[in-house]
Short mmCIF file of C-alpha atoms in Angstrom, two decimals:
data_model
loop_
_atom_site.label_atom_id
_atom_site.label_comp_id
_atom_site.label_asym_id
_atom_site.label_seq_id
_atom_site.Cartn_x
_atom_site.Cartn_y
_atom_site.Cartn_z
CA MET T 1 126.37 110.09 109.47
CA ARG T 2 124.07 107.24 108.38
CA LYS T 3 122.26 109.57 105.97
CA ARG T 4 125.54 110.69 104.41
CA LEU T 5 126.62 107.03 104.16
CA ALA T 6 123.35 106.11 102.42
CA ALA T 7 123.72 108.95 99.92
CA THR T 8 127.28 107.87 99.16
CA LEU T 9 126.16 104.27 98.69
CA LEU T 10 123.43 105.34 96.30
CA ALA T 11 125.91 107.22 94.17
CA ALA T 12 128.49 104.44 94.29
CA ALA T 13 125.91 101.85 93.26
CA GLY T 14 124.84 103.89 90.26
CA LEU T 15 121.28 103.88 91.57
CA THR T 16 120.37 106.95 89.54
CA GLY T 17 121.04 105.05 86.34
CA LEU T 18 119.11 102.07 87.67
CA LEU T 19 116.06 104.19 88.38
CA LEU T 20 116.19 105.65 84.87
CA THR T 21 116.28 102.12 83.52
CA ALA T 22 113.30 101.22 85.71
CA THR T 23 111.41 104.27 84.44
CA ALA T 24 112.01 103.21 80.84
CA ALA T 25 110.79 99.72 81.66
CA CYS T 26 107.65 101.20 83.23
CA SER T 27 106.79 103.16 80.08
CA GLN T 28 106.80 99.89 78.14
CA ALA T 29 104.92 97.88 80.76
CA ALA T 30 102.19 99.97 82.34
CA ALA T 31 99.91 96.94 82.74
CA PRO T 32 100.72 93.28 83.47
CA ASP T 33 99.01 91.99 80.34
CA LYS T 34 101.49 93.98 78.25
CA ALA T 35 104.40 92.73 80.35
CA ALA T 36 103.26 89.15 79.81
CA LYS T 37 103.84 89.55 76.04
CA ALA T 38 107.57 90.13 76.53
CA PRO T 39 109.72 87.71 74.49
CA ALA T 40 111.43 86.20 77.52
CA ALA T 41 111.06 86.13 81.28
CA VAL T 42 113.75 86.37 83.93
CA VAL T 43 114.38 82.99 85.56
CA PHE T 44 117.23 83.21 88.10
CA GLY T 45 118.29 86.84 88.13
CA ASP T 46 119.07 89.33 90.87
CA TRP T 47 118.07 92.84 91.94
CA ARG T 48 119.87 94.46 88.99
CA ALA T 49 117.25 93.07 86.60
CA ASP T 50 114.32 94.22 88.75
CA ALA T 51 112.09 97.07 87.58
CA PRO T 52 108.32 97.60 87.47
CA GLY T 53 106.92 95.53 84.62
CA VAL T 54 109.73 92.97 84.45
CA ARG T 55 108.26 89.48 84.13
CA HIS T 56 109.63 86.39 85.87
CA ARG T 57 108.84 82.73 85.33
CA ILE T 58 110.42 79.71 87.01
CA THR T 59 109.29 76.20 86.11
CA VAL T 60 110.10 72.80 87.58
CA ALA T 61 112.28 72.14 84.53
CA ASP T 62 114.45 75.16 85.43
CA LEU T 63 115.57 73.76 88.79
CA PRO T 64 119.31 73.03 89.00
CA ALA T 65 120.83 70.08 90.81
CA PRO T 66 121.40 70.48 94.55
CA PHE T 67 124.72 72.15 95.40
CA ALA T 68 125.21 73.32 91.80
CA THR T 69 126.56 76.44 93.50
CA LYS T 70 128.20 76.78 96.87
CA PRO T 71 125.77 77.99 99.55
CA SER T 72 126.23 81.68 100.31
CA VAL T 73 125.74 83.64 103.52
CA GLY T 74 125.31 87.42 103.53
CA MET T 75 122.75 89.51 105.38
CA ALA T 76 121.89 92.87 103.85
CA GLN T 77 122.81 95.92 105.91
CA VAL T 78 120.04 98.46 106.36
CA ALA T 79 120.76 102.01 105.17
CA THR T 80 118.83 105.08 106.25
CA PRO T 81 116.54 106.16 103.39
CA PRO T 82 117.83 109.27 101.62
CA ALA T 83 115.55 112.30 101.99
CA GLY T 84 112.49 111.88 99.80
CA ALA T 85 113.43 108.36 98.71
CA LEU T 86 110.51 106.42 97.26
CA PRO T 87 110.20 102.98 95.69
CA LYS T 88 109.40 102.70 91.98
CA VAL T 89 106.01 101.69 90.51
CA PRO T 90 104.68 101.20 86.95
CA ALA T 91 103.69 104.11 84.73
CA GLY T 92 100.23 105.41 85.61
CA PHE T 93 100.76 104.67 89.31
CA SER T 94 102.02 106.92 92.09
CA VAL T 95 103.63 106.06 95.40
CA ALA T 96 103.97 108.20 98.53
CA LEU T 97 105.01 107.77 102.14
CA TYR T 98 101.87 107.04 104.19
CA ALA T 99 103.15 106.44 107.73
CA LYS T 100 106.50 106.16 109.49
CA GLY T 101 107.96 105.49 112.89
CA LEU T 102 106.41 102.05 113.29
CA GLU T 103 108.32 99.32 115.10
CA SER T 104 108.77 96.32 112.78
CA PRO T 105 105.42 96.67 110.97
CA ARG T 106 104.50 93.23 109.72
CA ALA T 107 101.15 91.79 108.63
CA MET T 108 98.34 94.24 107.86
CA SER T 109 94.62 93.42 107.94
CA VAL T 110 91.71 95.62 106.87
CA ALA T 111 88.62 95.67 109.09
CA PRO T 112 85.13 95.73 107.53
CA ASN T 113 84.87 99.48 108.25
CA GLY T 114 88.18 100.13 106.43
CA ASP T 115 90.52 100.56 109.41
CA VAL T 116 93.95 98.97 108.98
CA PHE T 117 95.28 96.77 111.78
CA VAL T 118 99.09 96.54 111.77
CA ALA T 119 101.07 94.01 113.81
CA GLU T 120 104.16 95.58 115.34
CA GLN T 121 105.74 92.29 116.16
CA THR T 122 108.83 93.12 118.20
CA ALA T 123 106.83 95.69 120.21
CA GLY T 124 104.15 93.10 121.02
CA ARG T 125 101.30 95.35 119.96
CA ILE T 126 98.59 95.91 117.36
CA ARG T 127 98.20 99.39 115.89
CA VAL T 128 95.15 100.79 114.07
CA LEU T 129 95.44 103.26 111.21
CA ARG T 130 92.25 104.92 110.00
CA PRO T 131 92.57 105.81 106.31
CA GLY T 132 92.15 109.45 105.48
CA GLY T 133 93.49 109.88 101.99
CA ALA T 134 97.20 110.65 101.75
CA ALA T 135 97.76 109.90 105.46
CA PRO T 136 95.89 108.19 108.30
CA SER T 137 93.24 110.32 109.99
CA ALA T 138 93.80 108.35 113.20
CA ASN T 139 96.75 106.38 114.52
CA ALA T 140 96.15 104.43 117.73
CA VAL T 141 97.42 101.41 119.65
CA PHE T 142 94.67 98.80 119.82
CA ALA T 143 96.36 96.29 122.14
CA THR T 144 99.72 95.71 123.85
CA GLY T 145 101.44 92.97 125.82
CA LEU T 146 101.18 90.42 123.04
CA ASP T 147 103.72 87.70 122.22
CA GLN T 148 105.15 88.49 118.77
CA PRO T 149 101.71 89.07 117.22
CA PHE T 150 101.33 88.70 113.48
CA GLY T 151 98.03 87.69 111.84
CA VAL T 152 94.80 89.55 112.63
CA ALA T 153 91.32 88.40 111.60
CA PHE T 154 87.76 89.59 112.28
CA TYR T 155 84.90 87.34 113.36
CA PRO T 156 82.09 86.63 112.61
CA VAL T 157 82.77 86.89 108.89
CA GLY T 158 80.84 89.79 107.39
CA PRO T 159 80.26 93.51 107.95
CA ASN T 160 79.73 93.46 111.73
CA PRO T 161 82.42 91.48 113.57
CA GLN T 162 82.30 91.05 117.33
CA TRP T 163 85.89 89.89 117.81
CA VAL T 164 89.42 90.67 116.68
CA TYR T 165 91.49 87.48 116.61
CA VAL T 166 95.28 87.79 116.94
CA ALA T 167 97.77 85.01 116.21
CA ASN T 168 100.57 85.16 118.78
CA ASN T 169 103.79 83.19 118.54
CA ASN T 170 102.24 80.03 120.00
CA ALA T 171 98.64 80.88 120.78
CA VAL T 172 95.53 82.56 119.40
CA VAL T 173 93.70 85.19 121.44
CA ARG T 174 90.74 87.43 120.72
CA PHE T 175 89.52 90.84 121.85
CA PRO T 176 85.94 92.12 121.93
CA TYR T 177 85.38 94.48 119.02
CA ARG T 178 82.85 96.70 117.30
CA ASN T 179 83.43 98.50 114.03
CA GLY T 180 85.41 101.66 114.63
CA ASP T 181 87.06 100.62 117.92
CA LEU T 182 90.54 102.11 118.10
CA GLN T 183 91.35 100.43 121.41
CA ALA T 184 90.41 97.01 122.72
CA SER T 185 87.42 97.29 125.04
CA GLY T 186 88.43 94.28 127.11
CA PRO T 187 91.31 91.92 127.91
CA PRO T 188 92.35 89.15 125.52
CA GLU T 189 90.57 85.82 125.71
CA VAL T 190 92.73 82.79 124.96
CA ILE T 191 91.17 80.70 122.18
CA VAL T 192 94.03 78.33 121.30
CA PRO T 193 96.40 78.08 124.30
CA GLN T 194 99.07 76.16 122.40
CA LEU T 195 99.59 75.80 118.65
CA SER T 196 102.60 73.49 118.96
CA PRO T 197 104.36 71.76 121.86
CA HIS T 198 107.51 73.65 120.81
CA THR T 199 108.48 77.26 120.08
CA GLY T 200 111.53 78.92 118.56
CA GLY T 201 112.61 79.28 114.96
CA HIS T 202 110.06 80.80 112.59
CA TRP T 203 107.64 82.84 114.68
CA THR T 204 105.13 84.38 112.24
CA ARG T 205 101.58 83.02 112.54
CA ASP T 206 98.90 84.18 110.13
CA ILE T 207 95.18 83.57 110.54
CA VAL T 208 92.03 83.58 108.39
CA PHE T 209 88.46 82.31 108.64
CA THR T 210 86.88 80.24 105.90
CA PRO T 211 84.08 82.04 104.00
CA ASP T 212 81.38 80.06 105.82
CA GLY T 213 82.86 81.11 109.17
CA LYS T 214 83.05 77.54 110.40
CA ARG T 215 86.81 77.11 110.48
CA MET T 216 89.83 79.10 111.53
CA LEU T 217 93.06 78.45 109.59
CA ILE T 218 96.45 79.24 111.14
CA SER T 219 99.86 79.06 109.47
CA VAL T 220 102.76 77.83 111.60
CA GLY T 221 106.36 77.87 110.36
CA SER T 222 108.99 75.23 111.01
CA ALA T 223 111.42 75.29 113.91
CA GLY T 224 114.45 75.36 111.61
CA ASN T 225 115.79 74.98 108.13
CA LEU T 226 115.39 71.24 107.68
CA ASP T 227 114.68 68.60 110.33
CA GLU T 228 116.98 69.70 113.13
CA GLY T 229 114.40 68.94 115.82
CA MET T 230 113.07 65.65 114.40
CA ASP T 231 114.38 62.27 115.51
CA LYS T 232 114.77 59.66 112.78
CA LEU T 233 111.83 57.27 112.86
CA PRO T 234 111.51 53.84 111.29
CA LEU T 235 109.34 54.05 108.18
CA ALA T 236 106.45 52.15 109.74
CA GLN T 237 106.44 54.48 112.75
CA ALA T 238 106.56 57.56 110.50
CA GLN T 239 103.61 56.24 108.49
CA ALA T 240 101.67 55.61 111.71
CA PHE T 241 102.29 59.23 112.69
CA ASP T 242 100.99 60.31 109.27
CA ALA T 243 97.84 58.27 109.77
CA GLU T 244 97.07 60.18 112.95
CA HIS T 245 98.29 63.67 112.03
CA GLY T 246 98.04 63.95 108.25
CA LEU T 247 100.12 63.07 105.20
CA GLY T 248 103.71 64.22 105.63
CA ALA T 249 103.15 65.84 109.04
CA ALA T 250 106.33 66.59 110.98
CA TRP T 251 107.03 65.43 114.53
CA GLY T 252 109.36 66.22 117.42
CA ALA T 253 110.22 69.93 117.61
CA ASP T 254 108.16 70.42 114.44
CA GLU T 255 104.94 68.80 115.62
CA ASN T 256 102.06 71.00 114.43
CA ARG T 257 104.62 73.10 112.56
CA ALA T 258 105.47 73.59 108.87
CA ASP T 259 101.70 73.23 108.54
CA ILE T 260 98.44 75.01 108.09
CA LEU T 261 96.33 74.16 111.14
CA ALA T 262 92.55 74.26 111.40
CA ALA T 263 90.14 74.60 114.32
CA ASP T 264 86.65 75.91 114.90
CA PRO T 265 86.24 79.61 115.89
CA GLU T 266 86.33 78.60 119.57
CA GLY T 267 89.68 76.87 119.07
CA LYS T 268 88.30 73.36 119.33
CA GLY T 269 89.45 70.43 117.23
CA LEU T 270 92.89 71.77 116.31
CA HIS T 271 94.41 69.61 113.57
CA VAL T 272 96.65 69.70 110.49
CA PHE T 273 94.87 71.09 107.42
CA ALA T 274 97.89 70.75 105.08
CA ALA T 275 101.50 69.75 105.80
CA GLY T 276 105.02 70.11 104.46
CA ILE T 277 104.83 73.93 104.10
CA ARG T 278 108.08 75.11 105.64
CA ASN T 279 107.06 78.66 106.51
CA CYS T 280 103.78 80.10 105.24
CA SER T 281 104.44 83.72 106.19
CA GLY T 282 101.32 84.98 104.46
CA LEU T 283 97.91 83.30 104.55
CA THR T 284 94.89 84.76 102.81
CA LEU T 285 91.64 83.79 101.06
CA GLN T 286 91.14 84.28 97.33
CA PRO T 287 87.88 86.23 96.91
CA ALA T 288 86.99 84.57 93.60
CA THR T 289 87.21 81.01 94.94
CA GLY T 290 87.26 81.21 98.74
CA LEU T 291 90.40 79.04 98.72
CA PRO T 292 93.28 79.64 101.13
CA TRP T 293 96.57 80.78 99.60
CA CYS T 294 100.05 80.82 101.14
CA SER T 295 103.26 82.65 100.39
CA VAL T 296 106.07 80.38 101.51
CA ASN T 297 109.74 80.70 102.53
CA GLU T 298 111.49 77.52 101.42
CA ARG T 299 114.70 75.94 102.74
CA ASP T 300 118.29 77.18 102.53
CA MET T 301 121.85 75.96 102.05
CA ILE T 302 121.65 73.79 98.91
CA GLY T 303 122.56 76.45 96.36
CA ASP T 304 121.85 79.95 95.14
CA ASN T 305 118.98 78.78 92.94
CA LEU T 306 117.42 76.24 95.29
CA VAL T 307 114.85 76.02 96.67
CA PRO T 308 112.37 78.45 95.06
CA ASP T 309 110.01 80.20 97.41
CA TYR T 310 106.45 79.87 96.23
CA VAL T 311 102.88 81.15 96.34
CA THR T 312 100.09 78.62 96.05
CA HIS T 313 96.52 77.74 96.82
CA VAL T 314 96.43 75.17 99.61
CA GLN T 315 94.57 71.92 99.21
CA GLU T 316 93.17 70.33 102.35
CA GLY T 317 95.04 67.12 103.18
CA ALA T 318 97.86 67.90 100.74
CA PHE T 319 101.58 67.52 101.42
CA TYR T 320 103.99 70.13 99.99
CA GLY T 321 107.28 68.34 100.62
CA TRP T 322 109.12 69.77 103.60
CA PRO T 323 111.49 68.49 104.86
CA TRP T 324 112.04 65.42 102.68
CA TYR T 325 111.11 66.78 99.25
CA TYR T 326 110.75 70.10 97.45
CA ILE T 327 108.72 71.32 94.43
CA GLY T 328 107.25 67.92 93.70
CA SER T 329 109.27 64.75 94.15
CA HIS T 330 112.72 66.39 94.26
CA GLU T 331 114.33 64.66 97.21
CA ASP T 332 116.47 66.77 99.51
CA PRO T 333 119.86 65.03 99.35
CA ARG T 334 120.46 65.70 103.03
CA LEU T 335 117.51 63.41 103.87
CA LYS T 336 117.99 60.92 101.06
CA GLY T 337 116.06 57.68 101.46
CA GLU T 338 114.24 58.63 104.67
CA ARG T 339 110.70 58.81 103.24
CA PRO T 340 110.52 56.93 99.93
CA ASP T 341 106.82 56.38 100.56
CA LEU T 342 106.13 60.09 100.05
CA ALA T 343 107.65 60.28 96.57
CA GLY T 344 104.90 61.02 94.07
CA LYS T 345 102.61 62.37 96.79
CA VAL T 346 104.01 65.93 96.90
CA THR T 347 101.75 68.70 95.62
CA VAL T 348 103.52 71.12 93.27
CA PRO T 349 102.81 74.80 94.12
CA ASP T 350 101.26 77.26 91.67
CA VAL T 351 103.94 79.96 91.30
CA LEU T 352 107.66 79.56 91.93
CA ILE T 353 109.55 82.65 93.15
CA GLN T 354 113.27 83.42 92.93
CA PRO T 355 114.96 81.35 95.66
CA HIS T 356 115.82 83.18 98.86
CA SER T 357 113.47 86.08 98.11
CA ALA T 358 111.62 85.47 101.41
CA ALA T 359 108.03 85.66 100.20
CA VAL T 360 105.88 86.99 103.03
CA GLU T 361 102.43 88.58 103.02
CA VAL T 362 100.11 87.93 100.05
CA GLU T 363 96.84 89.73 99.29
CA PHE T 364 94.42 89.59 96.36
CA TYR T 365 93.41 92.83 94.72
CA GLN T 366 89.71 93.42 94.18
CA SER T 367 88.15 96.88 94.16
CA GLY T 368 85.30 98.70 92.48
CA ALA T 369 86.27 102.08 93.90
CA ALA T 370 86.71 105.11 91.68
CA GLY T 371 90.48 104.93 92.19
CA ALA T 372 90.77 101.20 91.58
CA PHE T 373 93.67 99.69 89.67
CA PRO T 374 92.93 98.82 86.00
CA ALA T 375 91.33 95.57 84.85
CA PRO T 376 94.51 93.44 84.52
CA TYR T 377 95.13 93.89 88.23
CA GLN T 378 91.63 92.92 89.35
CA GLY T 379 91.79 89.47 90.93
CA ALA T 380 95.59 89.42 90.84
CA ALA T 381 97.68 88.70 93.92
CA PHE T 382 100.31 91.04 95.36
CA VAL T 383 103.20 89.47 97.27
CA ALA T 384 105.80 91.18 99.46
CA LEU T 385 109.32 89.76 99.02
CA HIS T 386 111.22 90.61 102.16
CA GLY T 387 114.67 89.57 100.93
CA SER T 388 116.91 86.95 102.48
CA TRP T 389 120.54 86.04 103.12
CA ASN T 390 121.39 82.72 101.45
CA ARG T 391 122.30 83.88 97.92
CA ALA T 392 125.45 85.37 96.40
CA GLN T 393 123.37 87.79 94.29
CA ARG T 394 120.65 89.55 96.24
CA THR T 395 116.99 88.91 95.41
CA GLY T 396 113.70 90.06 96.88
CA TYR T 397 113.21 93.51 98.47
CA LYS T 398 110.21 94.28 96.26
CA VAL T 399 106.50 93.68 95.73
CA VAL T 400 105.40 91.51 92.82
CA MET T 401 102.07 90.88 91.12
CA LEU T 402 100.77 87.41 90.20
CA PRO T 403 98.41 87.51 87.20
CA MET T 404 95.29 85.36 87.47
CA LYS T 405 92.88 84.01 84.88
CA ASP T 406 89.58 82.48 85.96
CA GLY T 407 90.96 82.35 89.50
CA LYS T 408 94.08 80.41 88.53
CA ALA T 409 97.67 81.63 88.51
CA SER T 410 99.48 81.85 85.18
CA GLY T 411 102.79 80.78 86.75
CA ASP T 412 104.37 84.17 86.00
CA TYR T 413 104.96 87.04 88.34
CA VAL T 414 105.64 90.68 87.49
CA ASP T 415 107.70 93.24 89.39
CA PHE T 416 105.39 95.95 90.73
CA LEU T 417 107.22 97.96 93.38
CA THR T 418 111.03 97.99 93.38
CA GLY T 419 114.00 100.23 94.20
CA PHE T 420 114.84 99.37 97.82
CA VAL T 421 118.25 97.84 97.06
CA VAL T 422 121.25 100.17 97.16
CA ASP T 423 123.94 97.63 96.24
CA ASP T 424 124.85 94.01 96.97
CA GLN T 425 125.34 94.79 100.65
CA HIS T 426 122.81 97.53 101.46
CA VAL T 427 119.05 98.06 101.30
CA TRP T 428 116.82 100.83 102.63
CA GLY T 429 113.58 98.87 102.78
CA ARG T 430 112.32 95.33 103.30
CA PRO T 431 108.67 94.95 102.21
CA TYR T 432 106.46 92.93 104.50
CA GLY T 433 102.79 93.89 104.81
CA ILE T 434 100.23 94.32 102.02
CA ALA T 435 96.74 95.82 102.38
CA VAL T 436 94.06 96.87 99.88
CA LEU T 437 92.17 99.95 101.10
CA GLN T 438 88.51 100.65 100.41
CA ASP T 439 89.45 103.55 98.11
CA GLY T 440 91.33 101.11 95.84
CA SER T 441 94.82 102.12 96.90
CA LEU T 442 97.44 99.63 98.06
CA LEU T 443 99.48 99.87 101.26
CA VAL T 444 102.96 98.34 101.46
CA GLY T 445 104.72 98.14 104.80
CA GLU T 446 108.46 97.67 105.17
CA ASP T 447 110.12 96.76 108.45
CA ALA T 448 113.73 97.91 107.93
CA ASN T 449 112.91 101.56 108.64
CA GLY T 450 109.35 101.21 109.93
CA GLN T 451 107.51 102.80 107.01
CA ILE T 452 104.27 102.27 105.10
CA PHE T 453 103.82 103.44 101.50
CA ARG T 454 100.57 104.04 99.63
CA VAL T 455 100.25 103.23 95.92
CA THR T 456 97.47 104.88 93.90
CA TYR T 457 96.47 104.72 90.27
CA GLY T 458 95.71 107.61 87.93
CA LYS T 459 96.40 110.38 90.40
#
């Protein structure tokens, strides 16, 4: 019944025509440098304008006033994928189903030997897929009994790690590991017993190690949309809290949340690395610079085109605005006048994404393999847009590419993998995980139907 419903929805939505349009767009935009020469970029559009090669650019000057539109509420309903359904990619690329039957596949991390570790969050387990070309040559459960696991990292940094670190909902644990292990050889060791005094709300926690191996960075999302768990503090008291915890750090139910935290590899010295980042659902290191980058879900309920999600490099000690400000010194009218001292101290992110796209995992592409993507993609970032609920016209449900030049973002982003949206109410895929394999191919996981797709070039 669900399959027949999905097929009917596809026909009713005119998806065939949409895919033909996307194919035409691909033939004109096989590489991002060509797409960047388009006469205009999409600012605040919706899924109907999405197709591989379509360029988007949102600037601070484009932001509307708060409540310029009435806030909208509408979750997408998940349709069963029609038989043989595949997302769309640019000309010269191919996409195929790589794995299926996973339970909420989320973040993906590639081990030094090439194995792919996938967090199945609702199942509380970590799965290992061993690449074998068009499909995994091995598919095994590495560990179970975890608490909403998400980020996975390998330590020490380098080709021969001894530990697999896993970021749980409110703790960090590690398992003994040697290259090629498909199952944990011992029980988890607790490294950080408590990330925040409070749980609930955003539960994804990503984790990376700095290139020198001296620090562990952990992203922790906020408890809610704005400041629901924060008591109002007199300005002097709020400033005293900042002095101890970092510029713009939140308190109450959001203590050590809406932050990037840092500690040593043994979990000692946990502190705020950067604050005011509502929900960094993807944390990674840029190979060219060694800098941490975040893909961030911003706040809801102040209009269809506010507040843009964003992807940015993260400066240590910086404040990114949440909850009092957004995208620079734009004050949230719901918290007007509460922190005038922070105006002018908000770091503006590098790339603004269509509001309510739900930007999640981000990974940089770098490969010298025979099947590597062409030069314009080398050093670029790929971002999974999961799709959200707080917009009248649906956005997200795709993977986009962020062009880079000399390690810096251009401010644009380009649609790379699209086609999951059936109509304004239905989707058959919600991209989440991104992984670059050693053969140069790209994996994209989606959690609506538990699938992973593999994108290759020139095959």
